[in-house]
PDB file of C-alpha atoms (C1' of nucleotides) in Angstrom:
ATOM      1  CA  MET A   1      18.030  -8.984 -35.872  1.00 43.00           C
ATOM      2  CA  LEU A   2      21.832  -9.243 -36.030  1.00 42.00           C
ATOM      3  CA  ASP A   3      24.085  -7.274 -34.329  1.00 47.00           C
ATOM      4  CA  THR A   4      24.498  -3.756 -36.110  1.00 47.00           C
ATOM      5  CA  VAL A   5      27.758  -2.687 -34.598  1.00 48.00           C
ATOM      6  CA  GLU A   6      30.011  -4.425 -37.760  1.00 48.00           C
ATOM      7  CA  ARG A   7      31.208  -1.065 -39.039  1.00 59.00           C
ATOM      8  CA  VAL A   8      34.753   0.402 -38.471  1.00 76.00           C
ATOM      9  CA  LYS A   9      35.584   2.926 -36.341  1.00 80.00           C
ATOM     10  CA  GLY A  10      36.429   4.582 -39.488  1.00 83.00           C
ATOM     11  CA  MET A  11      33.045   5.541 -40.428  1.00 92.00           C
ATOM     12  CA  TYR A  12      33.228   8.950 -39.215  1.00 96.00           C
ATOM     13  CA  LYS A  13      35.880  11.668 -40.067  1.00 95.00           C
ATOM     14  CA  VAL A  14      37.561  13.080 -37.117  1.00 96.00           C
ATOM     15  CA  GLU A  15      39.183  16.410 -36.832  1.00 96.00           C
ATOM     16  CA  GLU A  16      41.556  17.404 -34.106  1.00 96.00           C
ATOM     17  CA  THR A  17      40.970  20.997 -32.900  1.00 97.00           C
ATOM     18  CA  LYS A  18      42.355  23.275 -30.158  1.00 97.00           C
ATOM     19  CA  LYS A  19      39.915  22.508 -27.613  1.00 97.00           C
ATOM     20  CA  GLY A  20      39.280  18.495 -28.139  1.00 98.00           C
ATOM     21  CA  ILE A  21      37.521  16.344 -31.379  1.00 98.00           C
ATOM     22  CA  LYS A  22      34.757  17.014 -34.082  1.00 98.00           C
ATOM     23  CA  VAL A  23      33.016  14.099 -35.315  1.00 98.00           C
ATOM     24  CA  PHE A  24      31.334  14.409 -38.446  1.00 97.00           C
ATOM     25  CA  GLY A  25      28.496  12.261 -39.688  1.00 97.00           C
ATOM     26  CA  VAL A  26      26.974  11.281 -36.387  1.00 98.00           C
ATOM     27  CA  LYS A  27      23.125  10.353 -36.626  1.00 98.00           C
ATOM     28  CA  ASP A  28      20.909   9.721 -33.781  1.00 98.00           C
ATOM     29  CA  LEU A  29      21.904  11.510 -31.468  1.00 98.00           C
ATOM     30  CA  ASN A  30      20.828  14.208 -28.899  1.00 98.00           C
ATOM     31  CA  PRO A  31      22.747  15.065 -25.913  1.00 98.00           C
ATOM     32  CA  LYS A  32      19.793  15.839 -23.906  1.00 98.00           C
ATOM     33  CA  HIS A  33      18.115  12.398 -24.966  1.00 98.00           C
ATOM     34  CA  LEU A  34      21.339  10.999 -24.221  1.00 98.00           C
ATOM     35  CA  PHE A  35      22.110  12.313 -21.003  1.00 98.00           C
ATOM     36  CA  GLU A  36      18.679  12.552 -18.768  1.00 97.00           C
ATOM     37  CA  CYS A  37      17.201   9.119 -20.303  1.00 96.00           C
ATOM     38  CA  GLY A  38      18.137   7.399 -16.774  1.00 96.00           C
ATOM     39  CA  GLN A  39      21.166   5.626 -17.903  1.00 98.00           C
ATOM     40  CA  CYS A  40      23.623   7.816 -16.343  1.00 98.00           C
ATOM     41  CA  PHE A  41      24.043  10.139 -13.901  1.00 98.00           C
ATOM     42  CA  ARG A  42      27.552  12.350 -13.979  1.00 98.00           C
ATOM     43  CA  TRP A  43      26.208  14.470 -17.128  1.00 98.00           C
ATOM     44  CA  ASN A  44      25.547  18.068 -16.327  1.00 98.00           C
ATOM     45  CA  LEU A  45      24.740  21.084 -17.948  1.00 97.00           C
ATOM     46  CA  ASN A  46      27.067  24.022 -17.470  1.00 96.00           C
ATOM     47  CA  SER A  47      26.759  27.957 -17.798  1.00 95.00           C
ATOM     48  CA  ARG A  48      26.846  27.804 -21.616  1.00 96.00           C
ATOM     49  CA  GLY A  49      24.058  24.849 -22.117  1.00 96.00           C
ATOM     50  CA  HIS A  50      26.817  22.188 -22.739  1.00 98.00           C
ATOM     51  CA  TYR A  51      26.691  18.923 -21.202  1.00 98.00           C
ATOM     52  CA  ILE A  52      30.268  18.242 -19.000  1.00 98.00           C
ATOM     53  CA  GLY A  53      30.804  15.009 -17.492  1.00 98.00           C
ATOM     54  CA  VAL A  54      33.027  12.192 -16.415  1.00 98.00           C
ATOM     55  CA  ALA A  55      33.477   8.813 -17.900  1.00 98.00           C
ATOM     56  CA  GLY A  56      36.464   6.329 -17.652  1.00 98.00           C
ATOM     57  CA  GLY A  57      38.077   8.569 -15.832  1.00 98.00           C
ATOM     58  CA  ARG A  58      37.655  10.973 -18.595  1.00 98.00           C
ATOM     59  CA  TYR A  59      36.507  14.639 -17.937  1.00 98.00           C
ATOM     60  CA  ALA A  60      34.435  16.152 -21.339  1.00 98.00           C
ATOM     61  CA  GLU A  61      32.351  18.694 -22.459  1.00 98.00           C
ATOM     62  CA  ILE A  62      29.971  17.348 -25.483  1.00 98.00           C
ATOM     63  CA  VAL A  63      28.480  19.661 -28.088  1.00 98.00           C
ATOM     64  CA  TYR A  64      26.061  18.399 -30.787  1.00 98.00           C
ATOM     65  CA  SER A  65      24.454  20.202 -33.960  1.00 98.00           C
ATOM     66  CA  ASP A  66      23.779  18.928 -37.334  1.00 97.00           C
ATOM     67  CA  GLY A  67      25.429  15.541 -37.456  1.00 98.00           C
ATOM     68  CA  VAL A  68      28.387  16.840 -35.740  1.00 98.00           C
ATOM     69  CA  LEU A  69      29.770  15.608 -32.207  1.00 98.00           C
ATOM     70  CA  GLU A  70      31.656  17.755 -30.541  1.00 98.00           C
ATOM     71  CA  ILE A  71      33.794  16.255 -27.594  1.00 98.00           C
ATOM     72  CA  ILE A  72      35.672  18.997 -26.262  1.00 98.00           C
ATOM     73  CA  GLY A  73      38.635  17.729 -23.727  1.00 98.00           C
ATOM     74  CA  THR A  74      39.521  14.690 -25.362  1.00 98.00           C
ATOM     75  CA  THR A  75      42.175  13.717 -28.321  1.00 97.00           C
ATOM     76  CA  LYS A  76      41.591  11.281 -31.229  1.00 96.00           C
ATOM     77  CA  GLU A  77      43.346   8.316 -29.644  1.00 96.00           C
ATOM     78  CA  ASP A  78      40.662   8.769 -26.458  1.00 97.00           C
ATOM     79  CA  PHE A  79      38.211   8.762 -28.843  1.00 97.00           C
ATOM     80  CA  TYR A  80      39.099   5.632 -30.810  1.00 96.00           C
ATOM     81  CA  THR A  81      39.658   4.047 -27.749  1.00 96.00           C
ATOM     82  CA  PHE A  82      37.196   5.282 -25.627  1.00 98.00           C
ATOM     83  CA  TRP A  83      33.908   7.040 -26.321  1.00 98.00           C
ATOM     84  CA  PHE A  84      33.552   5.830 -29.358  1.00 98.00           C
ATOM     85  CA  ASP A  85      32.479   2.565 -27.541  1.00 97.00           C
ATOM     86  CA  TYR A  86      30.707   4.800 -24.813  1.00 98.00           C
ATOM     87  CA  PHE A  87      28.876   6.150 -27.244  1.00 98.00           C
ATOM     88  CA  ASP A  88      27.806   3.307 -29.126  1.00 98.00           C
ATOM     89  CA  LEU A  89      28.840   4.783 -32.286  1.00 97.00           C
ATOM     90  CA  GLY A  90      29.125   1.623 -34.100  1.00 96.00           C
ATOM     91  CA  ARG A  91      25.278   0.952 -33.936  1.00 97.00           C
ATOM     92  CA  ASP A  92      22.584   1.930 -36.504  1.00 97.00           C
ATOM     93  CA  TYR A  93      19.730   3.586 -34.319  1.00 98.00           C
ATOM     94  CA  SER A  94      18.188   4.713 -37.746  1.00 98.00           C
ATOM     95  CA  ARG A  95      17.461   0.861 -38.246  1.00 98.00           C
ATOM     96  CA  ILE A  96      16.183  -0.039 -34.369  1.00 98.00           C
ATOM     97  CA  LYS A  97      14.038   3.017 -34.290  1.00 98.00           C
ATOM     98  CA  GLU A  98      12.588   2.398 -37.938  1.00 98.00           C
ATOM     99  CA  GLU A  99      11.770  -1.382 -36.295  1.00 98.00           C
ATOM    100  CA  LEU A 100      10.622  -0.568 -33.134  1.00 98.00           C
ATOM    101  CA  SER A 101       8.473   2.083 -34.811  1.00 98.00           C
ATOM    102  CA  GLU A 102       6.278  -0.665 -36.608  1.00 98.00           C
ATOM    103  CA  LYS A 103       5.336  -2.423 -33.363  1.00 98.00           C
ATOM    104  CA  ASP A 104       2.421  -0.055 -32.434  1.00 98.00           C
ATOM    105  CA  GLU A 105       1.653   3.739 -32.136  1.00 98.00           C
ATOM    106  CA  TYR A 106       2.716   4.032 -28.888  1.00 97.00           C
ATOM    107  CA  MET A 107       5.967   3.069 -29.783  1.00 98.00           C
ATOM    108  CA  ARG A 108       5.925   4.783 -32.323  1.00 98.00           C
ATOM    109  CA  GLN A 109       5.536   7.925 -30.418  1.00 98.00           C
ATOM    110  CA  ALA A 110       7.964   7.416 -27.369  1.00 98.00           C
ATOM    111  CA  VAL A 111      10.752   6.776 -30.203  1.00 98.00           C
ATOM    112  CA  GLN A 112       9.738   9.654 -31.862  1.00 98.00           C
ATOM    113  CA  PHE A 113      10.163  11.577 -28.751  1.00 98.00           C
ATOM    114  CA  GLY A 114      13.446  10.340 -27.922  1.00 98.00           C
ATOM    115  CA  SER A 115      15.190  10.170 -31.700  1.00 98.00           C
ATOM    116  CA  GLY A 116      18.309  10.819 -30.011  1.00 98.00           C
ATOM    117  CA  ILE A 117      18.408   8.364 -27.380  1.00 98.00           C
ATOM    118  CA  ARG A 118      21.335   5.750 -27.777  1.00 98.00           C
ATOM    119  CA  ILE A 119      22.528   3.328 -24.774  1.00 98.00           C
ATOM    120  CA  LEU A 120      25.815   3.851 -23.720  1.00 98.00           C
ATOM    121  CA  ARG A 121      28.465   1.498 -22.877  1.00 98.00           C
ATOM    122  CA  GLN A 122      29.101   2.578 -19.317  1.00 98.00           C
ATOM    123  CA  GLU A 123      31.966   0.980 -16.999  1.00 98.00           C
ATOM    124  CA  PRO A 124      30.609  -2.657 -14.955  1.00 98.00           C
ATOM    125  CA  PHE A 125      32.037  -1.045 -11.811  1.00 98.00           C
ATOM    126  CA  GLU A 126      30.408   2.037 -11.846  1.00 98.00           C
ATOM    127  CA  THR A 127      27.001   0.945 -13.092  1.00 99.00           C
ATOM    128  CA  LEU A 128      26.616  -1.640 -10.704  1.00 98.00           C
ATOM    129  CA  ILE A 129      27.335   1.083  -7.467  1.00 98.00           C
ATOM    130  CA  SER A 130      25.017   3.853  -9.414  1.00 98.00           C
ATOM    131  CA  PHE A 131      22.207   1.025  -9.662  1.00 98.00           C
ATOM    132  CA  ILE A 132      22.488   0.151  -6.489  1.00 98.00           C
ATOM    133  CA  ILE A 133      22.016   3.501  -5.100  1.00 98.00           C
ATOM    134  CA  SER A 134      19.005   4.033  -7.185  1.00 98.00           C
ATOM    135  CA  ALA A 135      16.849   1.968  -5.394  1.00 98.00           C
ATOM    136  CA  ASN A 136      14.275   3.512  -3.821  1.00 97.00           C
ATOM    137  CA  ASN A 137      15.575   6.396  -4.460  1.00 98.00           C
ATOM    138  CA  ASN A 138      14.818   9.556  -7.239  1.00 97.00           C
ATOM    139  CA  ILE A 139      16.823  10.841  -9.298  1.00 97.00           C
ATOM    140  CA  PRO A 140      18.748  14.259  -8.035  1.00 98.00           C
ATOM    141  CA  ARG A 141      19.685  12.125  -4.801  1.00 98.00           C
ATOM    142  CA  ILE A 142      21.026   9.522  -6.757  1.00 98.00           C
ATOM    143  CA  LYS A 143      23.233  12.628  -8.631  1.00 98.00           C
ATOM    144  CA  LYS A 144      23.776  13.578  -5.506  1.00 98.00           C
ATOM    145  CA  CYS A 145      25.116  10.665  -3.774  1.00 98.00           C
ATOM    146  CA  ILE A 146      27.408   9.610  -6.456  1.00 98.00           C
ATOM    147  CA  GLU A 147      28.745  13.151  -6.625  1.00 98.00           C
ATOM    148  CA  ASN A 148      29.666  12.938  -3.195  1.00 98.00           C
ATOM    149  CA  LEU A 149      31.524   9.391  -3.294  1.00 98.00           C
ATOM    150  CA  CYS A 150      33.374  10.150  -6.324  1.00 98.00           C
ATOM    151  CA  ARG A 151      34.449  13.322  -4.233  1.00 98.00           C
ATOM    152  CA  ASN A 152      35.024  11.503  -1.216  1.00 98.00           C
ATOM    153  CA  TYR A 153      36.788   8.605  -3.167  1.00 98.00           C
ATOM    154  CA  GLY A 154      37.743   8.536  -6.716  1.00 98.00           C
ATOM    155  CA  ASP A 155      40.931  10.251  -8.178  1.00 98.00           C
ATOM    156  CA  ARG A 156      40.931  14.005  -8.668  1.00 98.00           C
ATOM    157  CA  ILE A 157      41.594  14.106 -12.482  1.00 97.00           C
ATOM    158  CA  GLN A 158      41.345  18.099 -12.976  1.00 96.00           C
ATOM    159  CA  ASP A 159      40.324  21.024 -10.218  1.00 95.00           C
ATOM    160  CA  ASP A 160      37.542  19.984  -9.294  1.00 96.00           C
ATOM    161  CA  VAL A 161      36.476  17.072 -10.954  1.00 98.00           C
ATOM    162  CA  TYR A 162      36.561  13.545 -10.131  1.00 98.00           C
ATOM    163  CA  ALA A 163      36.718   9.967 -11.329  1.00 98.00           C
ATOM    164  CA  PHE A 164      34.306   7.369 -10.126  1.00 98.00           C
ATOM    165  CA  PRO A 165      36.055   5.663  -7.267  1.00 98.00           C
ATOM    166  CA  LYS A 166      37.723   2.162  -8.068  1.00 98.00           C
ATOM    167  CA  PRO A 167      36.359  -1.038  -6.101  1.00 98.00           C
ATOM    168  CA  GLN A 168      39.492  -1.291  -3.573  1.00 98.00           C
ATOM    169  CA  ASN A 169      38.934   2.273  -2.557  1.00 98.00           C
ATOM    170  CA  LEU A 170      35.030   1.497  -1.418  1.00 98.00           C
ATOM    171  CA  ALA A 171      35.844  -2.171  -0.243  1.00 98.00           C
ATOM    172  CA  ASN A 172      37.530  -1.443   2.693  1.00 95.00           C
ATOM    173  CA  VAL A 173      35.844   2.239   4.493  1.00 97.00           C
ATOM    174  CA  CYS A 174      34.128   2.129   7.189  1.00 96.00           C
ATOM    175  CA  GLU A 175      30.396   2.178   6.406  1.00 96.00           C
ATOM    176  CA  ASN A 176      29.336   4.646   9.139  1.00 96.00           C
ATOM    177  CA  GLU A 177      32.013   7.073   7.294  1.00 97.00           C
ATOM    178  CA  LEU A 178      30.709   6.452   3.885  1.00 98.00           C
ATOM    179  CA  SER A 179      26.983   7.257   5.304  1.00 98.00           C
ATOM    180  CA  ASP A 180      28.424  10.285   6.580  1.00 98.00           C
ATOM    181  CA  CYS A 181      30.093  11.129   3.340  1.00 98.00           C
ATOM    182  CA  ILE A 182      27.825  10.367   0.927  1.00 98.00           C
ATOM    183  CA  LYS A 183      24.195   9.900   2.469  1.00 98.00           C
ATOM    184  CA  ALA A 184      22.891   6.929   0.808  1.00 98.00           C
ATOM    185  CA  GLY A 185      22.049   5.611   3.765  1.00 98.00           C
ATOM    186  CA  TYR A 186      21.554   1.824   4.497  1.00 98.00           C
ATOM    187  CA  ARG A 187      22.489   1.428   1.003  1.00 98.00           C
ATOM    188  CA  CYS A 188      26.024   2.050   1.934  1.00 98.00           C
ATOM    189  CA  ASN A 189      26.316  -1.262   3.293  1.00 98.00           C
ATOM    190  CA  TYR A 190      25.484  -3.119  -0.009  1.00 98.00           C
ATOM    191  CA  ILE A 191      28.194  -0.565  -1.791  1.00 98.00           C
ATOM    192  CA  VAL A 192      30.868  -2.099   0.616  1.00 98.00           C
ATOM    193  CA  GLU A 193      29.931  -5.857  -0.192  1.00 98.00           C
ATOM    194  CA  ALA A 194      29.460  -4.977  -4.056  1.00 98.00           C
ATOM    195  CA  SER A 195      32.656  -3.322  -3.550  1.00 98.00           C
ATOM    196  CA  ARG A 196      34.335  -6.959  -2.083  1.00 98.00           C
ATOM    197  CA  LEU A 197      32.778  -9.133  -4.523  1.00 98.00           C
ATOM    198  CA  PHE A 198      33.359  -7.006  -7.525  1.00 98.00           C
ATOM    199  CA  ILE A 199      36.940  -7.718  -6.552  1.00 98.00           C
ATOM    200  CA  GLU A 200      36.979 -11.180  -6.449  1.00 97.00           C
ATOM    201  CA  GLN A 201      34.480 -11.843  -8.985  1.00 96.00           C
ATOM    202  CA  PRO A 202      34.218  -8.858 -11.445  1.00 98.00           C
ATOM    203  CA  PHE A 203      32.316  -9.048 -14.874  1.00 98.00           C
ATOM    204  CA  SER A 204      32.314  -7.512 -17.872  1.00 98.00           C
ATOM    205  CA  LYS A 205      30.707  -7.283 -21.721  1.00 98.00           C
ATOM    206  CA  GLU A 206      33.236  -9.142 -22.661  1.00 98.00           C
ATOM    207  CA  LYS A 207      33.117 -12.090 -19.748  1.00 98.00           C
ATOM    208  CA  PHE A 208      29.116 -12.606 -20.765  1.00 98.00           C
ATOM    209  CA  GLN A 209      29.904 -12.918 -24.421  1.00 96.00           C
ATOM    210  CA  GLU A 210      29.587 -16.636 -23.825  1.00 95.00           C
ATOM    211  CA  THR A 211      26.754 -15.978 -21.181  1.00 97.00           C
ATOM    212  CA  ASP A 212      22.818 -16.244 -21.798  1.00 97.00           C
ATOM    213  CA  ILE A 213      20.882 -13.675 -19.988  1.00 98.00           C
ATOM    214  CA  GLU A 214      19.495 -15.812 -17.607  1.00 97.00           C
ATOM    215  CA  LYS A 215      22.450 -17.024 -16.343  1.00 98.00           C
ATOM    216  CA  ALA A 216      24.016 -13.542 -16.101  1.00 98.00           C
ATOM    217  CA  ARG A 217      20.557 -12.177 -14.421  1.00 98.00           C
ATOM    218  CA  ARG A 218      21.377 -14.585 -11.627  1.00 98.00           C
ATOM    219  CA  PHE A 219      25.098 -13.652 -11.731  1.00 98.00           C
ATOM    220  CA  MET A 220      24.484 -10.308 -10.823  1.00 98.00           C
ATOM    221  CA  ARG A 221      22.044 -11.044  -8.198  1.00 98.00           C
ATOM    222  CA  GLU A 222      24.764 -12.131  -5.706  1.00 98.00           C
ATOM    223  CA  TYR A 223      25.263  -8.718  -5.579  1.00 98.00           C
ATOM    224  CA  LYS A 224      23.629  -7.730  -2.231  1.00 97.00           C
ATOM    225  CA  GLY A 225      21.477  -4.477  -3.179  1.00 98.00           C
ATOM    226  CA  VAL A 226      20.620  -6.200  -6.465  1.00 98.00           C
ATOM    227  CA  GLY A 227      17.334  -7.481  -7.105  1.00 98.00           C
ATOM    228  CA  PRO A 228      15.906  -7.862 -10.693  1.00 98.00           C
ATOM    229  CA  LYS A 229      15.071  -4.740 -12.013  1.00 98.00           C
ATOM    230  CA  VAL A 230      19.305  -3.459 -11.053  1.00 98.00           C
ATOM    231  CA  ALA A 231      20.043  -6.515 -12.301  1.00 98.00           C
ATOM    232  CA  ASP A 232      18.914  -5.764 -15.785  1.00 98.00           C
ATOM    233  CA  CYS A 233      19.814  -2.012 -15.734  1.00 98.00           C
ATOM    234  CA  ILE A 234      23.451  -3.499 -15.025  1.00 98.00           C
ATOM    235  CA  LEU A 235      23.095  -6.025 -18.379  1.00 98.00           C
ATOM    236  CA  LEU A 236      22.192  -3.351 -20.443  1.00 98.00           C
ATOM    237  CA  PHE A 237      23.883  -0.223 -19.568  1.00 98.00           C
ATOM    238  CA  THR A 238      27.561  -1.505 -19.799  1.00 98.00           C
ATOM    239  CA  GLY A 239      26.151  -3.246 -23.469  1.00 98.00           C
ATOM    240  CA  SER A 240      26.100  -6.348 -22.258  1.00 98.00           C
ATOM    241  CA  PHE A 241      22.153  -7.406 -23.186  1.00 98.00           C
ATOM    242  CA  TYR A 242      20.415  -5.127 -25.202  1.00 98.00           C
ATOM    243  CA  ASN A 243      17.369  -7.397 -24.634  1.00 98.00           C
ATOM    244  CA  ALA A 244      17.534  -6.679 -20.735  1.00 98.00           C
ATOM    245  CA  PHE A 245      14.283  -4.945 -20.129  1.00 98.00           C
ATOM    246  CA  PRO A 246      14.522  -3.297 -16.594  1.00 98.00           C
ATOM    247  CA  VAL A 247      11.017  -2.735 -15.239  1.00 97.00           C
ATOM    248  CA  ASP A 248      10.800   0.009 -12.627  1.00 94.00           C
ATOM    249  CA  VAL A 249       7.527   1.690 -11.924  1.00 92.00           C
ATOM    250  CA  TRP A 250       7.182   3.520 -14.919  1.00 93.00           C
ATOM    251  CA  VAL A 251       7.436   0.886 -17.385  1.00 95.00           C
ATOM    252  CA  GLY A 252       5.731  -1.641 -15.095  1.00 95.00           C
ATOM    253  CA  LYS A 253       2.495   0.637 -15.819  1.00 93.00           C
ATOM    254  CA  VAL A 254       2.712   0.770 -19.287  1.00 94.00           C
ATOM    255  CA  MET A 255       3.355  -3.113 -19.341  1.00 96.00           C
ATOM    256  CA  THR A 256       0.028  -4.197 -17.472  1.00 93.00           C
ATOM    257  CA  ASN A 257      -2.353  -0.911 -19.019  1.00 93.00           C
ATOM    258  CA  LEU A 258      -1.054  -1.534 -22.799  1.00 95.00           C
ATOM    259  CA  TYR A 259       0.389  -4.335 -23.483  1.00 96.00           C
ATOM    260  CA  LYS A 260      -1.866  -6.359 -20.630  1.00 95.00           C
ATOM    261  CA  VAL A 261       1.046  -8.709 -18.716  1.00 95.00           C
ATOM    262  CA  SER A 262       1.985  -7.784 -15.092  1.00 91.00           C
ATOM    263  CA  THR A 263       4.166 -10.581 -13.367  1.00 93.00           C
ATOM    264  CA  GLN A 264       7.978 -10.127 -13.966  1.00 92.00           C
ATOM    265  CA  LYS A 265       7.925 -13.332 -15.333  1.00 93.00           C
ATOM    266  CA  GLU A 266       5.004 -12.713 -17.783  1.00 95.00           C
ATOM    267  CA  ILE A 267       6.421  -9.331 -18.683  1.00 97.00           C
ATOM    268  CA  ASP A 268      10.148 -10.680 -19.958  1.00 96.00           C
ATOM    269  CA  GLY A 269       8.331 -13.561 -21.910  1.00 97.00           C
ATOM    270  CA  PHE A 270       6.467 -11.067 -23.426  1.00 98.00           C
ATOM    271  CA  VAL A 271       9.423  -8.243 -24.141  1.00 98.00           C
ATOM    272  CA  GLN A 272      11.615 -11.023 -25.079  1.00 97.00           C
ATOM    273  CA  GLU A 273       8.702 -12.478 -27.910  1.00 98.00           C
ATOM    274  CA  TYR A 274       7.556  -8.448 -28.783  1.00 98.00           C
ATOM    275  CA  PHE A 275      10.718  -6.577 -28.633  1.00 98.00           C
ATOM    276  CA  GLY A 276      13.211  -9.765 -29.206  1.00 98.00           C
ATOM    277  CA  ALA A 277      16.579  -8.025 -29.530  1.00 98.00           C
ATOM    278  CA  LEU A 278      15.945  -4.727 -29.168  1.00 98.00           C
ATOM    279  CA  ALA A 279      13.786  -4.901 -26.073  1.00 98.00           C
ATOM    280  CA  GLY A 280      16.662  -2.762 -23.803  1.00 98.00           C
ATOM    281  CA  PHE A 281      16.289  -0.593 -26.287  1.00 98.00           C
ATOM    282  CA  ALA A 282      12.411  -0.160 -26.772  1.00 98.00           C
ATOM    283  CA  GLN A 283      12.534   0.224 -22.816  1.00 98.00           C
ATOM    284  CA  GLN A 284      14.816   3.330 -22.998  1.00 98.00           C
ATOM    285  CA  TYR A 285      12.570   4.925 -25.435  1.00 98.00           C
ATOM    286  CA  LEU A 286       9.386   4.057 -23.190  1.00 98.00           C
ATOM    287  CA  PHE A 287      10.900   4.931 -20.148  1.00 97.00           C
ATOM    288  CA  TYR A 288      12.135   8.680 -21.657  1.00 97.00           C
ATOM    289  CA  ALA A 289       8.865   9.394 -22.891  1.00 97.00           C
ATOM    290  CA  ILE A 290       6.874   8.644 -19.948  1.00 95.00           C
ATOM    291  CA  ARG A 291       9.177  10.400 -17.547  1.00 95.00           C
ATOM    292  CA  GLU A 292       9.527  13.410 -19.601  1.00 95.00           C
ATOM    293  CA  GLY A 293       5.576  13.676 -19.484  1.00 93.00           C
ATOM    294  CA  PHE A 294       5.174  13.077 -23.511  1.00 96.00           C
ATOM    295  CA  LEU A 295       3.447   9.849 -23.059  1.00 93.00           C
ATOM    296  CA  THR A 296       0.767   8.991 -20.245  1.00 89.00           C
ATOM    297  CA  VAL A 297      -0.233   5.691 -18.692  1.00 84.00           C
ATOM    298  CA  GLN A 298      -2.977   4.830 -16.310  1.00 75.00           C
ATOM    299  CA  THR A 299      -2.067   4.918 -12.828  1.00 67.00           C
ATOM    300  CA  THR A 300      -5.231   3.682 -11.081  1.00 56.00           C
TER     301      THR A 300
ATOM    302  C1'  DA B   1       2.873  14.308   9.969  1.00 92.07           C
ATOM    303  C1'  DC B   2       2.703  11.966   5.555  1.00 92.07           C
ATOM    304  C1'  DC B   3       4.320  10.465   1.085  1.00 92.07           C
ATOM    305  C1'  DC B   4       7.578   9.589  -2.667  1.00 92.07           C
ATOM    306  C1'  DA B   5      11.559   8.834  -5.177  1.00 92.07           C
ATOM    307  C1'  DG B   6      14.367   3.703 -11.939  1.00 92.07           C
ATOM    308  C1'  DG B   7      13.785  -1.441  -5.214  1.00 92.07           C
ATOM    309  C1'  DA B   8      15.540  -4.508  -2.428  1.00 92.07           C
ATOM    310  C1'  DT B   9      16.000  -7.542   1.779  1.00 92.07           C
ATOM    311  C1'  DC B  10      13.956 -10.201   5.593  1.00 92.07           C
ATOM    312  C1'  DT B  11      10.889 -12.672   7.543  1.00 92.07           C
ATOM    313  C1'  DA B  12       6.676 -15.309   7.766  1.00 92.07           C
ATOM    314  C1'  DC B  13       3.767 -18.223   5.840  1.00 92.07           C
TER     315       DC B  13
ATOM    316  C1'  DG C   1       7.651 -18.373  -4.325  1.00 92.07           C
ATOM    317  C1'  DT C   2       5.239 -14.282  -2.461  1.00 92.07           C
ATOM    318  C1'  DA C   3       2.383 -11.032   0.577  1.00 92.07           C
ATOM    319  C1'  DG C   4       4.099  -7.659   4.472  1.00 92.07           C
ATOM    320  C1'  DA C   5       6.902  -4.899   6.870  1.00 92.07           C
ATOM    321  C1'  DT C   6      11.005  -2.514   7.289  1.00 92.07           C
ATOM    322  C1'  DC C   7      15.026   0.094   5.654  1.00 92.07           C
ATOM    323  C1'  DA C   8      18.123   6.068   5.223  1.00 92.07           C
ATOM    324  C1'  DT C   9      17.709  10.562   3.075  1.00 92.07           C
ATOM    325  C1'  DG C  10      15.431  14.587   0.991  1.00 92.07           C
ATOM    326  C1'  DG C  11      12.018  17.036  -1.477  1.00 92.07           C
ATOM    327  C1'  DG C  12       7.246  18.005  -1.734  1.00 92.07           C
TER     328       DG C  12
END
DNA sequence: ACCCAGGATCTAC
DNA sequence: GTAGATCATGGG
């Protein structure tokens, strides 16, 4: 399948309001699915039941209803320069879901359950550090560590809102101090080392443009604390490789029990053949459905 | 006290 | 290249 991100940003009608903007004609988006499928860690529900969070140094409140995406706290200009890409609004997810639904019944149900998932195009450094923290950790604690990290080392952008730290701000901190501040344990060493390497050897979707996924995976694993699973998370959630397929314990169980593949090499060979360019999307639908308890897999 | 969490690293074979 | 122990931290 060819890349479907060819439609121009003018595909949506955008209206500026007192609080922010409204984008009309947005399909295949559900804030709960989007923010709770495990791809991001800085979006939370507020007292009104809306998701608030920070991305790209910008604070926003997200409301979605009947094809209208409201982004409170932003401008038309910021929408076109940042949020459009962040929410991957140029991609036709209906086509992706149709194609994946035809694969098998299990996949069809996963897609139906997480119908409002989109893969956010997140910032490389934030994604790198966040998923280093994610290793052998649980989601509530990952979110706490990252929040602590931002409060202590990120720029304050509003009253009680902090941006994700810049690499320079983490590259020279004392590991013990970092550990005391963010409570990420032994991962603090990885964070400092990775920050230093990122400064001298950064990466981005653009940098990977002419690179194949295997080479990109080897590149990512040069960062301390980045193994096979975390590498694919970073490549997928920065929008660099949509055929990346992170295998955590849950997705691993699906692969073993349903598709009868087990080793990393076996799994990747299978998903590249079976899901092709849509492997990354498939992974997210599967992960979300399993984690939410909608689909089950044998644990024995 | 023990086990687990979107695993990765280090060591030994 | 691969099986096994170890790695902070907090919640159940």
